XYZ file of C-alpha atoms in Angstrom:
342
model
C 38.266 -38.890 118.582
C 40.284 -39.049 115.235
C 40.204 -42.413 113.738
C 42.355 -43.579 110.663
C 41.271 -46.389 108.579
C 43.235 -48.399 106.059
C 41.602 -50.199 103.286
C 38.214 -48.944 101.531
C 37.086 -52.089 100.066
C 33.419 -53.374 100.522
C 33.996 -53.786 104.576
C 36.341 -50.870 104.790
C 33.751 -48.301 103.185
C 31.225 -49.923 105.459
C 33.017 -49.522 108.560
C 34.099 -45.984 107.552
C 30.372 -45.067 107.166
C 29.406 -46.760 110.471
C 32.213 -44.854 112.353
C 31.239 -41.593 111.148
C 27.698 -42.102 112.650
C 29.180 -42.772 116.241
C 28.889 -39.959 118.834
C 32.770 -40.722 120.041
C 34.115 -40.139 116.706
C 35.073 -36.420 115.550
C 36.789 -37.358 112.429
C 37.623 -40.422 110.130
C 40.567 -40.395 107.836
C 40.884 -43.123 105.230
C 43.741 -44.157 103.059
C 44.344 -47.171 100.554
C 47.026 -48.793 98.476
C 44.740 -47.359 95.601
C 45.086 -43.571 96.506
C 42.272 -42.660 94.178
C 39.852 -45.273 95.470
C 40.526 -43.801 99.144
C 39.917 -40.113 97.674
C 36.476 -41.167 96.217
C 35.287 -42.972 99.217
C 36.101 -39.862 101.164
C 34.391 -37.671 98.918
C 31.485 -39.889 99.045
C 31.244 -40.172 102.636
C 32.603 -36.555 103.510
C 35.601 -38.029 104.994
C 39.282 -36.812 105.100
C 41.796 -39.015 103.157
C 45.660 -39.546 103.388
C 47.790 -40.172 100.149
C 48.937 -43.450 101.584
C 48.773 -45.584 104.887
C 52.234 -44.697 106.153
C 51.324 -41.011 106.201
C 47.983 -41.916 107.776
C 49.866 -43.634 110.675
C 52.045 -40.473 111.268
C 48.976 -38.153 111.048
C 48.188 -38.116 115.062
C 45.459 -40.795 115.147
C 43.893 -41.624 118.572
C 42.821 -45.041 116.951
C 43.301 -47.312 113.807
C 41.042 -49.674 112.163
C 42.703 -52.215 109.715
C 40.206 -53.393 106.858
C 42.711 -54.096 104.044
C 43.176 -57.408 102.295
C 44.289 -60.301 104.629
C 47.867 -60.272 103.392
C 48.423 -56.815 104.822
C 46.931 -57.069 108.391
C 50.025 -58.424 110.053
C 52.534 -55.611 108.849
C 49.920 -52.814 109.701
C 49.184 -54.283 113.004
C 53.027 -54.476 113.875
C 53.266 -50.785 112.717
C 50.323 -49.775 114.686
C 51.619 -51.521 117.933
C 55.064 -49.776 117.430
C 53.376 -46.336 116.958
C 51.343 -47.143 120.355
C 47.840 -46.674 118.442
C 44.867 -48.517 119.759
C 43.810 -50.571 116.890
C 40.886 -52.632 115.552
C 41.731 -55.237 113.080
C 39.425 -57.184 110.891
C 39.842 -61.064 111.102
C 42.321 -62.676 110.491
C 45.073 -61.063 112.040
C 47.490 -62.655 109.671
C 47.317 -65.285 106.777
C 49.457 -67.960 108.604
C 49.554 -69.728 111.866
C 53.137 -68.823 112.525
C 52.482 -65.266 111.937
C 49.385 -65.242 114.243
C 51.168 -66.812 117.201
C 54.054 -63.979 116.727
C 51.416 -61.409 116.723
C 49.770 -62.669 119.803
C 53.033 -62.808 121.571
C 53.997 -59.121 120.276
C 50.402 -57.952 121.461
C 50.562 -59.461 124.705
C 53.978 -58.070 125.485
C 52.610 -54.467 124.529
C 50.175 -52.235 126.453
C 48.567 -51.015 123.194
C 45.146 -52.424 123.136
C 44.165 -54.396 120.110
C 40.569 -55.441 119.120
C 39.786 -58.142 116.650
C 36.697 -57.958 114.483
C 34.602 -60.925 115.573
C 31.276 -58.862 114.985
C 29.005 -61.984 116.327
C 30.177 -61.280 119.960
C 28.055 -58.109 119.651
C 24.991 -59.351 118.129
C 22.146 -59.343 120.462
C 21.023 -62.949 119.782
C 24.348 -64.569 120.506
C 24.881 -62.449 123.599
C 21.350 -63.845 124.758
C 22.692 -67.404 124.055
C 25.862 -66.915 126.143
C 23.595 -65.529 128.857
C 21.582 -68.620 128.896
C 24.528 -70.912 129.143
C 26.121 -68.868 131.835
C 23.046 -68.821 134.036
C 22.569 -72.304 133.943
C 19.162 -71.876 132.250
C 19.452 -74.587 129.618
C 20.914 -77.073 132.009
C 23.778 -79.318 131.079
C 25.018 -78.249 127.575
C 25.411 -81.405 125.404
C 25.450 -80.123 121.875
C 25.528 -77.091 119.462
C 24.835 -76.627 115.484
C 26.419 -73.920 114.006
C 26.188 -72.690 110.482
C 27.506 -69.898 108.198
C 25.939 -70.481 104.667
C 26.779 -67.527 102.334
C 24.014 -66.514 99.716
C 26.510 -66.650 96.798
C 30.280 -67.111 96.410
C 32.747 -64.459 96.382
C 34.497 -63.504 93.366
C 37.129 -66.237 92.102
C 39.867 -63.929 92.645
C 39.334 -63.917 96.418
C 39.382 -67.416 97.066
C 43.182 -68.264 96.469
C 44.179 -65.671 99.318
C 41.017 -66.263 101.347
C 42.645 -69.067 103.511
C 40.041 -71.790 102.684
C 36.418 -72.007 103.819
C 37.488 -72.992 107.389
C 39.644 -70.177 107.970
C 37.752 -67.605 106.087
C 34.133 -68.509 106.732
C 33.656 -70.986 109.500
C 36.253 -69.352 111.824
C 33.321 -66.966 112.934
C 31.379 -70.109 114.014
C 34.666 -71.394 115.948
C 34.973 -67.971 117.731
C 31.463 -67.891 118.659
C 31.490 -71.306 120.027
C 34.230 -70.255 122.319
C 32.303 -67.124 123.409
C 28.881 -68.866 124.060
C 30.207 -71.729 125.751
C 33.219 -70.604 127.651
C 35.085 -73.907 126.502
C 37.840 -74.605 124.209
C 37.763 -77.192 121.303
C 39.599 -80.497 122.138
C 39.437 -82.260 118.732
C 37.979 -82.006 115.349
C 37.014 -84.074 112.309
C 36.319 -82.120 109.153
C 35.423 -82.918 105.425
C 34.386 -80.838 102.486
C 33.241 -81.098 98.755
C 32.752 -79.090 95.689
C 29.409 -79.025 93.558
C 29.895 -75.608 92.422
C 32.176 -73.289 90.340
C 35.610 -74.938 89.311
C 37.588 -72.104 91.002
C 37.230 -73.555 94.383
C 38.914 -76.782 93.489
C 41.442 -74.936 91.763
C 42.645 -72.959 94.706
C 42.540 -76.308 96.768
C 39.431 -75.265 98.562
C 35.898 -76.505 98.875
C 32.762 -74.655 98.481
C 30.734 -76.794 101.281
C 32.369 -78.092 104.318
C 31.394 -79.653 107.686
C 33.311 -80.331 111.025
C 32.590 -82.156 114.087
C 34.124 -80.732 117.239
C 34.387 -82.097 120.705
C 34.852 -79.230 123.305
C 37.116 -79.847 126.401
C 33.970 -80.684 128.557
C 32.840 -83.325 126.062
C 30.172 -81.149 124.408
C 29.802 -82.025 120.791
C 29.567 -79.162 118.100
C 28.634 -79.566 114.288
C 29.451 -76.649 112.076
C 28.815 -76.362 108.383
C 29.526 -73.862 105.917
C 28.618 -73.300 102.265
C 29.166 -70.760 99.591
C 25.773 -71.353 97.775
C 22.628 -70.652 100.076
C 20.437 -69.208 97.324
C 17.662 -68.685 99.475
C 19.517 -66.012 101.549
C 22.469 -65.473 103.784
C 21.977 -67.948 106.528
C 23.904 -67.883 109.815
C 22.620 -69.688 112.954
C 23.575 -71.379 116.078
C 21.340 -73.674 118.210
C 22.489 -74.632 121.711
C 20.683 -77.668 123.444
C 20.862 -78.489 126.924
C 19.231 -80.870 129.431
C 16.611 -78.303 130.436
C 16.044 -76.534 127.265
C 17.511 -75.202 123.908
C 17.842 -71.890 122.384
C 18.340 -70.770 118.808
C 20.307 -67.601 117.423
C 18.752 -66.484 113.907
C 15.697 -67.994 114.231
C 13.406 -65.220 113.207
C 11.279 -64.199 109.854
C 14.530 -63.527 107.890
C 15.291 -67.394 108.317
C 16.597 -68.484 104.794
C 14.686 -71.711 105.529
C 11.135 -72.879 104.513
C 8.915 -75.452 106.101
C 7.867 -78.636 104.436
C 4.913 -78.837 106.722
C 1.393 -78.104 105.607
C -0.128 -74.657 106.770
C 3.197 -73.504 108.249
C 3.649 -69.827 107.263
C 6.828 -69.141 109.190
C 9.263 -67.403 108.285
C 7.396 -64.533 106.805
C 10.654 -63.078 105.195
C 12.558 -61.529 103.708
C 15.854 -63.267 104.134
C 18.981 -61.358 104.537
C 20.912 -60.906 101.587
C 24.686 -60.513 103.071
C 26.421 -60.602 106.072
C 26.502 -56.807 106.414
C 22.582 -56.688 106.568
C 22.623 -59.888 108.752
C 24.930 -57.974 111.390
C 24.209 -54.201 110.918
C 23.363 -53.800 114.538
C 26.501 -55.924 115.797
C 28.808 -54.022 113.596
C 27.682 -50.701 115.139
C 28.006 -52.207 118.499
C 31.255 -53.600 117.814
C 32.988 -50.349 116.513
C 31.178 -48.589 119.540
C 33.004 -50.778 121.847
C 36.260 -50.226 120.289
C 35.881 -46.529 120.741
C 35.719 -47.462 124.524
C 38.758 -49.660 124.155
C 40.838 -46.862 122.270
C 39.661 -44.232 124.861
C 41.072 -46.659 127.780
C 37.561 -47.080 129.226
C 37.402 -51.024 128.711
C 39.727 -53.819 127.825
C 39.439 -55.459 124.601
C 36.771 -57.711 124.261
C 38.154 -59.785 121.412
C 42.168 -60.098 121.910
C 44.513 -61.383 119.561
C 44.742 -64.531 121.406
C 41.088 -64.977 120.940
C 41.799 -64.734 117.089
C 44.494 -67.434 117.453
C 42.483 -69.785 119.187
C 39.754 -69.545 116.336
C 42.518 -69.765 113.670
C 43.960 -72.849 115.311
C 40.498 -74.471 115.272
C 40.335 -73.737 111.356
C 43.945 -75.066 111.037
C 42.799 -78.332 112.648
C 39.831 -78.480 110.341
C 42.204 -78.134 107.152
C 44.510 -80.718 108.419
C 41.679 -83.151 109.177
C 40.045 -82.493 105.744
C 43.387 -82.997 104.042
C 44.591 -86.128 105.960
C 40.727 -87.534 106.516
C 41.536 -88.138 110.172
C 40.360 -86.665 113.690
C 42.989 -84.045 114.698
C 43.403 -83.173 118.327
C 44.137 -79.504 118.963
C 47.316 -80.387 120.896
C 48.811 -81.130 117.376
C 48.416 -77.298 116.545
C 50.993 -75.254 118.062
C 49.739 -72.057 119.988
C 53.290 -70.886 120.811
C 56.394 -70.463 118.883
C 58.659 -73.727 118.120
C 61.675 -73.544 120.811
C 64.920 -74.916 119.735
C 66.460 -77.083 122.447
C 69.790 -75.580 123.709
C 72.847 -77.652 122.832
C 75.222 -78.853 125.256
């Protein structure tokens, strides 16, 4: 299988390296708006490179991976669909809700498979939690606690184009809550504050946020996010039921210390980045994409899945801004239709 990859920044170079180690992949060809960077990454990893992304897309690919900046995702996904190339796209598929809705409709009207990069769906812990819920092992699920706490904030230049902490960070929690429970979000109430660098507030964002979600079956979810978790990269999920509870991320890498005397758990070391935390999940995710591209399986995470998570993030931003609960019915999932005039 010959796979093209557009965008060789941090996650792009990481995915390129992962792809080269997969049995299904014969060749990886990379391209970037910065042609010199693409050539350097290709040389370092023993890959091929194309002079630009248009040339890459026209070079006879079996599959295409989009890991560019968010602002380029939508246009590249449209190009790939038009070219009939099975595509893996890192989240989000677009920077705005309207464009995400448009791409959802375009993708669903096409026979070209698209796999969106929500890697937690391929993490063994989250899969175990999903199985516990599906089997009834935990009884009636009444509450979940989800968190994504980055060890340190990204560069200041990233924040104005990130979409905000809910769209950039918590969106992973919103997706995995749907995946684990099998239910949709009905209402949200969200808030956030800044206690760190001034560039968050300058971009209209916050460095720490919290949301209370109510699912369509009445289950309550609390989701927290921060850019400042100095003890380590901390991503967890707790699922609490009438017959038992289960936790994802509760191992010796936990970036949390006990205040109780004599307790030595966790032994450490803590994870320092999301790539380290989800190394196995990323490999499993791209292996699954190869199966999708080969036509062996349907996409395990569609553009509509991405839309649903994005809608929840939109609702949280609206709730934070207006300081009120927001019903998901307020957030569109289809284009606005103009009423026909008589």
